[in-house]
Coordinates of C-alpha atoms and ligand atoms in Angstrom, one line a residue:
M273 CA 0.0 0.0 0.0
S274 CA 1.3 3.4 -0.8
A275 CA 1.9 5.8 2.1
D276 CA 1.6 9.0 0.2
T277 CA -2.2 9.2 0.4
T278 CA -2.7 12.5 2.0
P279 CA -1.3 15.4 -0.1
T280 CA -2.8 18.5 1.5
T281 CA -5.6 20.4 -0.2
D282 CA -3.3 23.3 -0.8
Q283 CA -0.8 21.0 -2.6
L284 CA -3.5 19.5 -4.8
A285 CA -5.3 22.8 -5.6
G286 CA -1.9 24.5 -6.2
R287 CA -1.0 21.8 -8.6
A288 CA -4.3 22.1 -10.4
T289 CA -3.9 25.8 -10.7
T290 CA -0.4 25.5 -12.1
V291 CA -1.4 22.9 -14.6
L292 CA -4.5 24.8 -15.7
A293 CA -2.5 27.9 -16.3
R294 CA -0.2 26.0 -18.7
L295 CA -3.3 24.7 -20.4
G296 CA -4.7 28.2 -20.9
V297 CA -7.2 28.4 -18.0
D298 CA -7.1 31.2 -15.5
L299 CA -9.2 30.1 -12.4
D300 CA -8.6 33.4 -10.6
G301 CA -10.7 35.3 -13.0
A302 CA -13.5 32.7 -13.0
E303 CA -16.8 33.3 -11.3
R304 CA -17.3 31.1 -8.2
G305 CA -20.5 29.0 -7.8
N306 CA -21.9 25.7 -6.9
V307 CA -20.1 23.4 -9.4
I308 CA -17.6 21.9 -7.1
S309 CA -14.5 20.1 -8.2
R310 CA -13.5 17.8 -5.3
S311 CA -10.4 15.6 -5.6
P312 CA -11.1 12.0 -4.8
I313 CA -7.5 11.8 -3.7
N314 CA -8.3 13.5 -0.4
G315 CA -11.9 14.4 -0.8
E316 CA -11.3 18.1 -0.5
T317 CA -12.4 20.9 -2.7
L318 CA -10.1 21.9 -5.6
A319 CA -12.2 24.7 -7.0
Q320 CA -15.7 26.1 -7.1
L321 CA -17.1 27.2 -10.4
A322 CA -20.3 28.9 -11.6
A323 CA -23.0 26.8 -13.3
T324 CA -24.2 27.8 -16.7
T325 CA -27.6 29.5 -16.3
A326 CA -30.7 28.6 -18.3
G327 CA -30.3 31.8 -20.3
D328 CA -26.7 30.9 -21.1
V329 CA -27.8 27.5 -22.4
D330 CA -30.4 29.1 -24.6
T331 CA -27.8 31.6 -26.0
A332 CA -25.3 28.7 -26.5
L333 CA -27.8 26.8 -28.6
T334 CA -28.6 29.8 -30.7
T335 CA -25.0 30.5 -31.4
A336 CA -24.2 26.8 -32.0
S337 CA -27.1 26.7 -34.5
E338 CA -25.8 29.8 -36.3
A339 CA -22.3 28.5 -36.3
F340 CA -23.6 25.2 -37.8
L341 CA -24.8 27.1 -40.9
L342 CA -21.2 28.2 -41.5
W343 CA -19.4 25.1 -40.4
R344 CA -21.5 22.7 -42.5
S345 CA -20.3 24.4 -45.7
V346 CA -16.6 24.3 -44.8
P347 CA -15.1 21.4 -46.8
A348 CA -14.7 18.3 -44.6
P349 CA -10.9 18.1 -45.1
R350 CA -10.6 21.7 -43.9
R351 CA -12.7 20.8 -40.9
G352 CA -10.1 18.0 -40.4
D353 CA -7.4 20.7 -40.2
L354 CA -9.0 22.0 -37.0
V355 CA -9.1 18.5 -35.5
R356 CA -5.4 17.9 -36.5
R357 CA -4.5 21.1 -34.6
L358 CA -6.4 19.9 -31.6
G359 CA -4.5 16.6 -31.8
E360 CA -1.2 18.5 -31.9
L361 CA -2.1 20.6 -28.8
L362 CA -3.2 17.5 -26.9
T363 CA 0.1 15.9 -27.7
E364 CA 2.0 19.0 -26.5
H365 CA -0.1 19.1 -23.3
K366 CA -0.5 15.4 -22.7
T367 CA 1.2 15.3 -19.3
D368 CA -0.6 18.4 -17.9
L369 CA -4.0 17.2 -19.0
A370 CA -3.3 13.7 -17.6
T371 CA -2.3 15.3 -14.3
L372 CA -5.7 17.1 -14.2
V373 CA -7.5 13.8 -14.9
T374 CA -5.6 12.3 -11.9
L375 CA -6.4 15.2 -9.6
E376 CA -10.1 15.3 -10.6
A377 CA -11.0 11.7 -11.4
G378 CA -8.4 9.9 -9.3
K379 CA -6.8 7.9 -12.1
I380 CA -3.3 6.6 -11.7
E381 CA -0.7 8.3 -14.0
S382 CA -0.4 5.6 -16.6
E383 CA -4.2 5.4 -17.0
A384 CA -4.6 9.1 -17.1
L385 CA -1.9 9.4 -19.8
G386 CA -3.7 6.5 -21.6
E387 CA -6.9 8.5 -21.6
V388 CA -5.3 11.5 -23.2
Q389 CA -3.6 9.2 -25.7
E390 CA -7.1 8.0 -26.6
M391 CA -8.0 11.6 -27.4
I392 CA -5.0 12.0 -29.6
D393 CA -5.8 8.7 -31.3
I394 CA -9.4 9.8 -32.1
C395 CA -8.1 13.1 -33.5
D396 CA -5.8 11.1 -35.9
F397 CA -8.8 8.9 -36.8
A398 CA -11.1 11.9 -37.4
V399 CA -8.5 13.7 -39.5
G400 CA -8.4 10.7 -41.8
L401 CA -12.1 10.4 -41.7
S402 CA -12.4 14.0 -42.9
R403 CA -11.4 12.7 -46.3
Q404 CA -13.4 9.5 -46.1
L405 CA -17.0 10.4 -45.4
Y406 CA -18.0 8.0 -48.2
G407 CA -21.5 7.5 -49.6
R408 CA -22.3 4.6 -51.9
T409 CA -23.4 4.3 -55.5
M410 CA -26.0 1.6 -56.2
P411 CA -27.1 0.2 -59.6
S412 CA -30.4 1.9 -60.6
E413 CA -33.1 -0.3 -62.0
R414 CA -33.8 2.4 -64.6
P415 CA -31.7 3.0 -67.7
L416 CA -29.5 6.2 -67.7
H417 CA -30.2 6.8 -64.0
R418 CA -27.7 7.1 -61.2
L419 CA -28.6 6.1 -57.7
S420 CA -26.3 7.2 -54.8
E421 CA -26.2 8.5 -51.3
T422 CA -24.6 11.6 -49.8
W423 CA -23.7 12.2 -46.1
H424 CA -24.4 15.7 -44.7
P425 CA -23.7 17.4 -41.4
L426 CA -26.5 16.8 -38.9
G427 CA -26.7 20.0 -36.8
V428 CA -25.9 20.7 -33.1
V429 CA -24.7 17.8 -31.1
G430 CA -25.2 17.8 -27.4
V431 CA -22.5 15.8 -25.7
I432 CA -23.1 14.6 -22.1
T433 CA -20.2 12.9 -20.5
A434 CA -19.4 11.0 -17.2
F435 CA -16.7 11.5 -14.6
N436 CA -14.8 8.3 -15.2
F437 CA -13.6 9.2 -18.7
P438 CA -13.8 13.0 -18.3
V439 CA -11.8 13.8 -21.4
A440 CA -11.6 10.8 -23.8
V441 CA -15.3 10.4 -24.3
W442 CA -15.7 14.1 -25.0
A443 CA -13.0 13.7 -27.7
W444 CA -14.6 10.6 -29.3
N445 CA -17.7 12.7 -29.8
T446 CA -16.3 16.1 -30.5
A447 CA -13.5 15.1 -33.0
V448 CA -15.9 13.0 -35.0
A449 CA -18.8 15.5 -34.8
L450 CA -16.6 18.4 -35.9
V451 CA -15.2 16.7 -39.0
A452 CA -18.8 15.6 -39.8
G453 CA -19.6 19.3 -39.9
D454 CA -21.7 19.5 -36.7
T455 CA -21.3 21.9 -33.9
V456 CA -21.0 20.7 -30.3
V457 CA -22.4 21.8 -26.9
W458 CA -20.8 19.9 -24.1
K459 CA -22.3 19.1 -20.6
P460 CA -19.5 17.3 -18.7
S461 CA -20.0 15.6 -15.4
E462 CA -20.4 18.2 -12.7
I463 CA -17.8 16.2 -10.8
T464 CA -15.0 17.0 -13.3
P465 CA -15.4 20.6 -14.4
L466 CA -11.7 21.4 -14.4
T467 CA -10.8 18.9 -17.0
A468 CA -13.7 20.2 -19.1
L469 CA -12.3 23.7 -18.9
A470 CA -8.9 22.5 -20.0
C471 CA -10.2 20.6 -23.0
T472 CA -12.3 23.6 -24.0
A473 CA -9.3 25.9 -23.7
L474 CA -7.2 23.6 -26.0
L475 CA -10.0 23.3 -28.5
D476 CA -10.6 27.1 -28.4
R477 CA -6.9 27.5 -29.3
A478 CA -7.2 25.0 -32.1
I479 CA -10.2 26.9 -33.4
R480 CA -8.4 30.2 -33.3
D481 CA -5.3 28.7 -34.9
S482 CA -7.3 27.3 -37.8
N483 CA -9.7 30.2 -38.2
A484 CA -12.8 28.2 -37.6
P485 CA -16.0 29.8 -36.3
S486 CA -15.6 30.2 -32.5
A487 CA -19.1 29.0 -31.6
I488 CA -18.7 25.5 -33.0
H489 CA -18.0 24.3 -29.5
T490 CA -19.5 25.5 -26.2
L491 CA -19.0 24.2 -22.7
L492 CA -21.9 24.2 -20.3
Q493 CA -21.1 23.5 -16.7
G494 CA -23.7 22.4 -14.3
A495 CA -25.9 19.6 -13.0
R496 CA -28.8 17.6 -14.4
D497 CA -31.0 20.7 -15.2
V498 CA -28.4 21.8 -17.8
G499 CA -28.4 18.4 -19.4
E500 CA -32.2 18.4 -19.5
R501 CA -32.2 21.5 -21.5
L502 CA -30.1 19.9 -24.2
V503 CA -32.3 16.8 -24.1
D504 CA -35.5 18.8 -24.6
D505 CA -34.4 21.4 -27.0
P506 CA -35.3 20.7 -30.7
R507 CA -32.2 22.7 -31.8
V508 CA -30.1 19.8 -30.6
A509 CA -30.2 17.2 -33.4
L510 CA -28.3 14.5 -31.6
V511 CA -27.9 13.9 -27.9
S512 CA -24.9 11.7 -27.2
A513 CA -24.9 10.7 -23.6
T514 CA -22.6 8.5 -21.5
G515 CA -23.7 7.6 -18.0
S516 CA -26.0 5.3 -16.0
V517 CA -28.9 3.3 -17.2
R518 CA -31.1 5.4 -15.0
M519 CA -29.9 8.5 -16.8
G520 CA -30.4 6.8 -20.2
R521 CA -33.9 5.8 -19.3
A522 CA -34.7 9.5 -18.7
I523 CA -33.0 10.8 -21.8
G524 CA -34.0 8.2 -24.5
P525 CA -37.8 8.7 -24.4
R526 CA -37.5 12.4 -24.1
V527 CA -35.3 12.9 -27.1
A528 CA -37.4 10.4 -29.1
A529 CA -40.6 12.3 -28.1
R530 CA -39.3 15.2 -30.1
F531 CA -38.0 12.9 -32.9
G532 CA -34.4 13.9 -32.0
R533 CA -31.6 11.4 -32.3
S534 CA -29.9 9.9 -29.3
L535 CA -26.7 7.9 -28.9
L536 CA -26.6 6.2 -25.5
E537 CA -23.6 4.6 -23.9
L538 CA -24.9 3.4 -20.6
G539 CA -24.0 0.8 -18.0
G540 CA -22.1 -2.4 -18.5
N541 CA -22.0 -5.6 -16.5
N542 CA -19.0 -7.2 -18.2
A543 CA -18.0 -10.8 -17.9
V544 CA -15.0 -12.9 -18.8
I545 CA -15.4 -16.6 -19.4
V546 CA -12.3 -18.6 -18.6
S547 CA -12.4 -22.1 -20.2
E548 CA -10.5 -25.2 -19.4
A549 CA -8.4 -24.5 -22.4
A550 CA -7.3 -21.0 -21.3
D551 CA -3.7 -19.8 -20.9
L552 CA -4.1 -19.0 -17.2
D553 CA -1.1 -16.7 -17.0
L554 CA -2.7 -14.5 -19.6
A555 CA -6.1 -14.8 -18.0
V556 CA -4.9 -13.7 -14.6
R557 CA -3.2 -10.6 -16.0
G558 CA -6.2 -9.7 -18.2
I559 CA -8.7 -10.2 -15.3
V560 CA -6.7 -8.2 -12.7
F561 CA -6.3 -5.2 -15.0
S562 CA -10.0 -5.2 -16.1
A563 CA -11.5 -5.8 -12.7
A564 CA -9.2 -3.8 -10.4
G565 CA -7.8 -1.2 -12.8
T566 CA -9.4 2.3 -12.5
A567 CA -10.7 1.0 -9.1
G568 CA -13.5 -0.8 -11.1
Q569 CA -14.8 2.6 -12.4
R570 CA -14.9 2.0 -16.1
C571 CA -18.1 1.2 -17.9
T572 CA -16.0 -1.7 -19.4
S573 CA -14.7 -2.9 -16.0
L574 CA -14.8 -6.6 -15.4
R575 CA -17.6 -7.4 -12.9
R576 CA -18.2 -11.1 -13.5
L577 CA -15.8 -14.0 -13.8
I578 CA -17.4 -17.1 -15.3
V579 CA -14.9 -19.9 -14.9
H580 CA -14.9 -23.6 -15.7
R581 CA -15.5 -25.6 -12.5
S582 CA -12.4 -27.7 -13.0
I583 CA -10.0 -24.7 -12.8
A584 CA -12.1 -22.3 -10.6
E585 CA -10.1 -22.9 -7.4
E586 CA -6.7 -22.5 -9.0
L587 CA -7.7 -19.4 -11.0
V588 CA -9.4 -17.6 -8.1
A589 CA -6.4 -18.3 -5.8
R590 CA -4.1 -16.8 -8.4
I591 CA -6.2 -13.7 -8.9
A592 CA -6.6 -13.3 -5.1
D593 CA -2.8 -13.6 -4.8
A594 CA -2.3 -10.8 -7.3
Y595 CA -5.0 -8.7 -5.6
R596 CA -3.2 -8.9 -2.3
Q597 CA -0.1 -7.3 -3.9
L598 CA -1.9 -4.4 -5.6
P599 CA -0.6 -1.1 -4.2
I600 CA -3.7 1.0 -3.2
G601 CA -3.3 4.7 -2.5
S602 CA -2.8 8.1 -3.9
P603 CA -2.7 8.0 -7.7
L604 CA 0.0 10.6 -7.5
A605 CA 2.3 8.2 -5.6
A606 CA 4.7 6.2 -7.9
G607 CA 3.8 2.6 -8.0
T608 CA 0.1 2.9 -7.1
L609 CA -2.1 0.7 -9.2
V610 CA -5.5 1.2 -7.5
G611 CA -6.6 4.8 -6.7
P612 CA -9.7 6.0 -4.9
L613 CA -13.4 5.7 -5.5
V614 CA -14.8 8.9 -6.8
H615 CA -16.9 9.9 -3.7
E616 CA -18.7 8.7 -0.6
A617 CA -21.8 7.5 -2.5
A618 CA -19.6 5.2 -4.6
F619 CA -18.2 3.7 -1.4
R620 CA -21.7 3.3 0.1
A621 CA -22.7 1.4 -3.1
F622 CA -19.6 -0.8 -2.7
E623 CA -20.6 -1.6 0.8
E624 CA -24.2 -2.3 0.0
A625 CA -23.4 -4.6 -2.9
L626 CA -21.1 -6.6 -0.7
E627 CA -23.7 -6.9 2.0
K628 CA -26.3 -8.0 -0.5
A629 CA -23.9 -10.5 -2.1
Q630 CA -23.2 -12.0 1.2
S631 CA -26.8 -12.3 2.2
D632 CA -27.3 -14.1 -1.2
G633 CA -24.7 -16.7 -0.1
G634 CA -21.6 -15.0 -1.6
K635 CA -18.3 -15.4 0.1
I636 CA -15.6 -12.8 0.1
V637 CA -12.3 -14.4 -1.0
V638 CA -10.2 -11.3 -0.8
G639 CA -10.7 -7.6 -0.1
G640 CA -14.0 -6.0 1.1
N641 CA -12.5 -3.3 3.2
R642 CA -12.0 0.4 3.1
V643 CA -8.4 1.4 3.6
L644 CA -6.4 4.5 4.5
A645 CA -9.5 6.0 6.2
E646 CA -7.3 7.5 9.0
S647 CA -4.9 9.3 6.7
A648 CA -7.5 10.3 4.2
P649 CA -10.9 10.5 6.1
Q650 CA -12.7 12.4 3.3
A651 CA -11.5 10.0 0.6
Y652 CA -12.6 6.5 -0.2
Y653 CA -10.0 3.9 -1.0
V654 CA -11.2 0.3 -1.0
E655 CA -9.6 -3.1 -1.6
P656 CA -10.4 -4.7 -4.9
T657 CA -12.7 -7.5 -3.9
I658 CA -13.5 -11.0 -5.1
V659 CA -16.8 -12.7 -4.1
T660 CA -17.7 -16.2 -5.1
M661 CA -21.4 -16.5 -5.7
P662 CA -23.5 -19.7 -5.6
Q663 CA -25.5 -18.2 -8.5
Q664 CA -26.1 -15.1 -10.5
T665 CA -28.5 -13.3 -8.1
S666 CA -30.0 -9.8 -8.5
V667 CA -26.9 -8.0 -7.0
V668 CA -24.8 -9.6 -9.8
H669 CA -27.3 -8.2 -12.3
D670 CA -26.7 -4.6 -11.1
E671 CA -23.7 -2.6 -12.2
T672 CA -21.9 -1.4 -9.0
F673 CA -19.2 1.1 -10.0
A674 CA -16.5 -0.2 -7.7
P675 CA -13.9 -3.0 -7.8
I676 CA -16.1 -6.0 -7.0
L677 CA -15.5 -9.2 -9.0
Y678 CA -18.2 -11.9 -8.7
V679 CA -17.1 -15.4 -9.5
L680 CA -19.5 -17.9 -11.0
T681 CA -18.7 -21.4 -12.2
Y682 CA -19.9 -23.4 -15.3
D683 CA -19.7 -26.8 -16.8
T684 CA -20.5 -26.4 -20.5
L685 CA -19.6 -23.4 -22.7
D686 CA -23.3 -23.1 -23.6
D687 CA -24.0 -22.5 -19.9
A688 CA -21.2 -20.0 -19.6
I689 CA -22.6 -18.0 -22.6
E690 CA -26.0 -18.1 -21.1
L691 CA -24.7 -16.7 -17.9
N692 CA -22.8 -14.0 -19.8
N693 CA -26.0 -13.0 -21.6
A694 CA -28.3 -13.3 -18.6
V695 CA -27.8 -9.7 -17.3
P696 CA -29.8 -6.7 -18.5
Q697 CA -26.7 -4.8 -19.8
G698 CA -24.7 -5.7 -22.9
L699 CA -21.5 -3.7 -23.2
S700 CA -18.3 -5.8 -23.1
S701 CA -17.4 -9.4 -22.7
A702 CA -14.4 -11.7 -23.3
I703 CA -13.4 -15.4 -23.3
F704 CA -10.0 -16.7 -22.4
T705 CA -9.4 -19.9 -24.4
T706 CA -6.8 -21.4 -26.7
D707 CA -9.5 -23.5 -28.4
Q708 CA -10.5 -21.9 -31.6
R709 CA -13.9 -23.6 -31.6
E710 CA -14.8 -22.0 -28.3
A711 CA -13.5 -18.6 -29.4
E712 CA -15.5 -18.6 -32.6
L713 CA -18.6 -19.8 -30.9
F714 CA -18.3 -17.0 -28.3
M715 CA -18.1 -14.4 -31.1
S716 CA -20.8 -16.0 -33.2
A717 CA -24.5 -15.1 -33.4
A718 CA -25.1 -17.8 -30.7
G719 CA -22.4 -16.3 -28.5
S720 CA -22.0 -13.2 -26.5
D721 CA -24.8 -10.6 -27.0
C722 CA -22.5 -7.7 -26.1
G723 CA -21.3 -4.8 -28.3
I724 CA -17.7 -5.9 -27.5
A725 CA -16.7 -9.6 -27.5
N726 CA -13.0 -10.2 -27.0
V727 CA -10.8 -13.3 -27.1
N728 CA -7.8 -13.5 -24.7
I729 CA -8.0 -9.9 -23.7
G730 CA -9.9 -8.4 -20.8
T731 CA -13.2 -6.5 -21.1
S732 CA -11.7 -3.0 -20.8
G733 CA -9.1 -0.9 -22.6
A734 CA -10.7 -0.9 -26.1
E735 CA -8.8 0.8 -29.0
I736 CA -10.5 3.8 -30.6
G737 CA -10.5 2.2 -34.1
G738 CA -13.5 0.0 -33.3
A739 CA -17.1 1.1 -32.7
F740 CA -17.7 1.4 -29.0
G741 CA -21.0 0.7 -27.3
G742 CA -23.4 -2.1 -26.4
E743 CA -26.8 -3.6 -26.5
K744 CA -29.8 -3.9 -24.3
E745 CA -29.7 -1.5 -21.3
T746 CA -26.3 -0.3 -22.5
G747 CA -28.4 1.7 -24.9
G748 CA -27.4 0.5 -28.4
G749 CA -25.3 3.5 -29.3
R750 CA -21.9 3.3 -31.1
E751 CA -19.2 6.0 -30.9
S752 CA -15.5 6.4 -31.6
G753 CA -14.2 4.4 -34.6
S754 CA -15.4 2.2 -37.5
D755 CA -18.5 3.8 -39.1
S756 CA -19.8 5.4 -35.9
W757 CA -19.5 8.7 -37.7
K758 CA -22.7 7.9 -39.5
G759 CA -24.6 8.6 -36.3
Y760 CA -23.3 12.2 -36.5
M761 CA -24.5 12.8 -40.1
R762 CA -27.7 12.6 -42.1
R763 CA -28.0 10.6 -45.3
A764 CA -29.6 11.8 -48.5
T765 CA -30.4 9.3 -51.2
N766 CA -30.1 10.8 -54.7
T767 CA -31.6 9.5 -57.9
V768 CA -30.5 11.3 -61.0
N769 CA -32.1 10.8 -64.4
Y770 CA -29.8 11.6 -67.3
S771 CA -32.1 10.2 -70.0
S772 CA -34.7 12.0 -72.0
E773 CA -37.4 9.6 -70.8
L774 CA -39.2 9.5 -67.4
P775 CA -39.4 5.8 -66.6
L776 CA -41.0 5.1 -63.2
A777 CA -39.6 2.6 -60.7
Q778 CA -41.3 -0.7 -60.2
G779 CA -42.5 -0.5 -63.8
V780 CA -45.4 1.8 -62.8
N781 CA -47.2 3.3 -65.8
F782 CA -48.8 6.7 -65.3
S783 CA -49.2 8.0 -68.9
Ligands
UN1_983 C1 -16.0 4.3 -20.3 O1 -15.7 3.7 -19.3 O2 -17.0 5.0 -20.4 O3 -12.5 0.5 -23.3 C2 -15.1 4.3 -21.6 C3 -12.1 1.2 -22.4 C4 -11.8 2.7 -22.7 C5 -13.1 3.5 -22.7 C6 -14.0 3.3 -21.5 N1 -11.2 2.8 -23.9 O4 -12.0 0.8 -21.2

């Protein structure tokens, strides 16, 4: 366990101010209000910022709508120039932005740097995309006719992001939306307002450097009411929201009621199947990173281990052994692998889930405790925990945003896949096996029902090149790579007649 868990508030706030200044944000001049940035490292306040008022949201949507009229006509490769510049600035300021992610979200240095790298990667991807917004040409059934499709910018995109990936998920949406010709209004988690200020300052610089219209991106700070305005306003063509299933349940129907588009990336309840044919060394490493990394606070975090009965004891013992050696503590301390939970409510959810699991017959193999409470009384550090469960009870069906790994055993691969699919969420999943038949079955139509189905890799840590998202209560949205860009554009089908006749489709005669 790391000792350095109690940097003083002055140290943390001072560090945040210095880093923010280098990123182009001056907190001294900012208005104070009730958006509070509290560092999970010691639970103390880093800064207090003013929330965006209802009037400001309205103004932002008006200017974003006006800017859209300009931006949509800028050639897509020129829009790519802006995103290239953003990628350059992110590369230049990678360490500072990562430090801010550590201070505000509690991520260890390597994971915070990885998150910023994910932003740089999506900028690269989006720049390439700016020359590849391809439509198709289809054979027309009529002579001397051409049938094709064109992709056009959609409008204002409202981006709502969560605390746990405070910068990368914004970048997935914003880089792609901007090359698609959309303008963006961003409502970040109210828990991470400083990282949002920093991202906005970098993008504003990129906008200035590339002479793009300034209102193509606006930051809106605040709580739920700010997000609700985006959800209900018909000027927002697409609401792309990352967060809990509860939040998605509120957003989806409201956006649909006004025929807006939504892209939802909600909760996961991700499982790994470990078969008899698994390379166990690989499995242990993959499982420990996915389940204990980020203190279990990724939507892709591993929550369920479905292991073949014959190897369950050995595998669980090996993972438990690795867990006992995980350094828990301040993410600023060198060597820490498990940082804090984000706040007290997350700790209460951890405790409650463990109580429920035990009353359902679960047995804690390792972990289960809060640590470092004396040196950091306002912060919530917990031991990554393994619980063996007699069956998949309701507590296992819930996503608890904390490092709890439930262990279930299976006898046949069909049973394992059934367990994998038996939860309401459908984000990420994986199998560890060296048997190709098992791997293929897991990825087949009769296999995992999740948006991500991996082989010999954990459930978290996806690359940006693939489409990211999942099925069922995860919300069905896809963002980041592959053809997710289509969600940010509208499609027009074009039929052109270059003959001197007017033949009707389907052979209809109307003469
Ligand atoms: C999230 O937790 O909301 O696959 C996103 C991963 C990261 C993204 C996670 N690339 O774990």
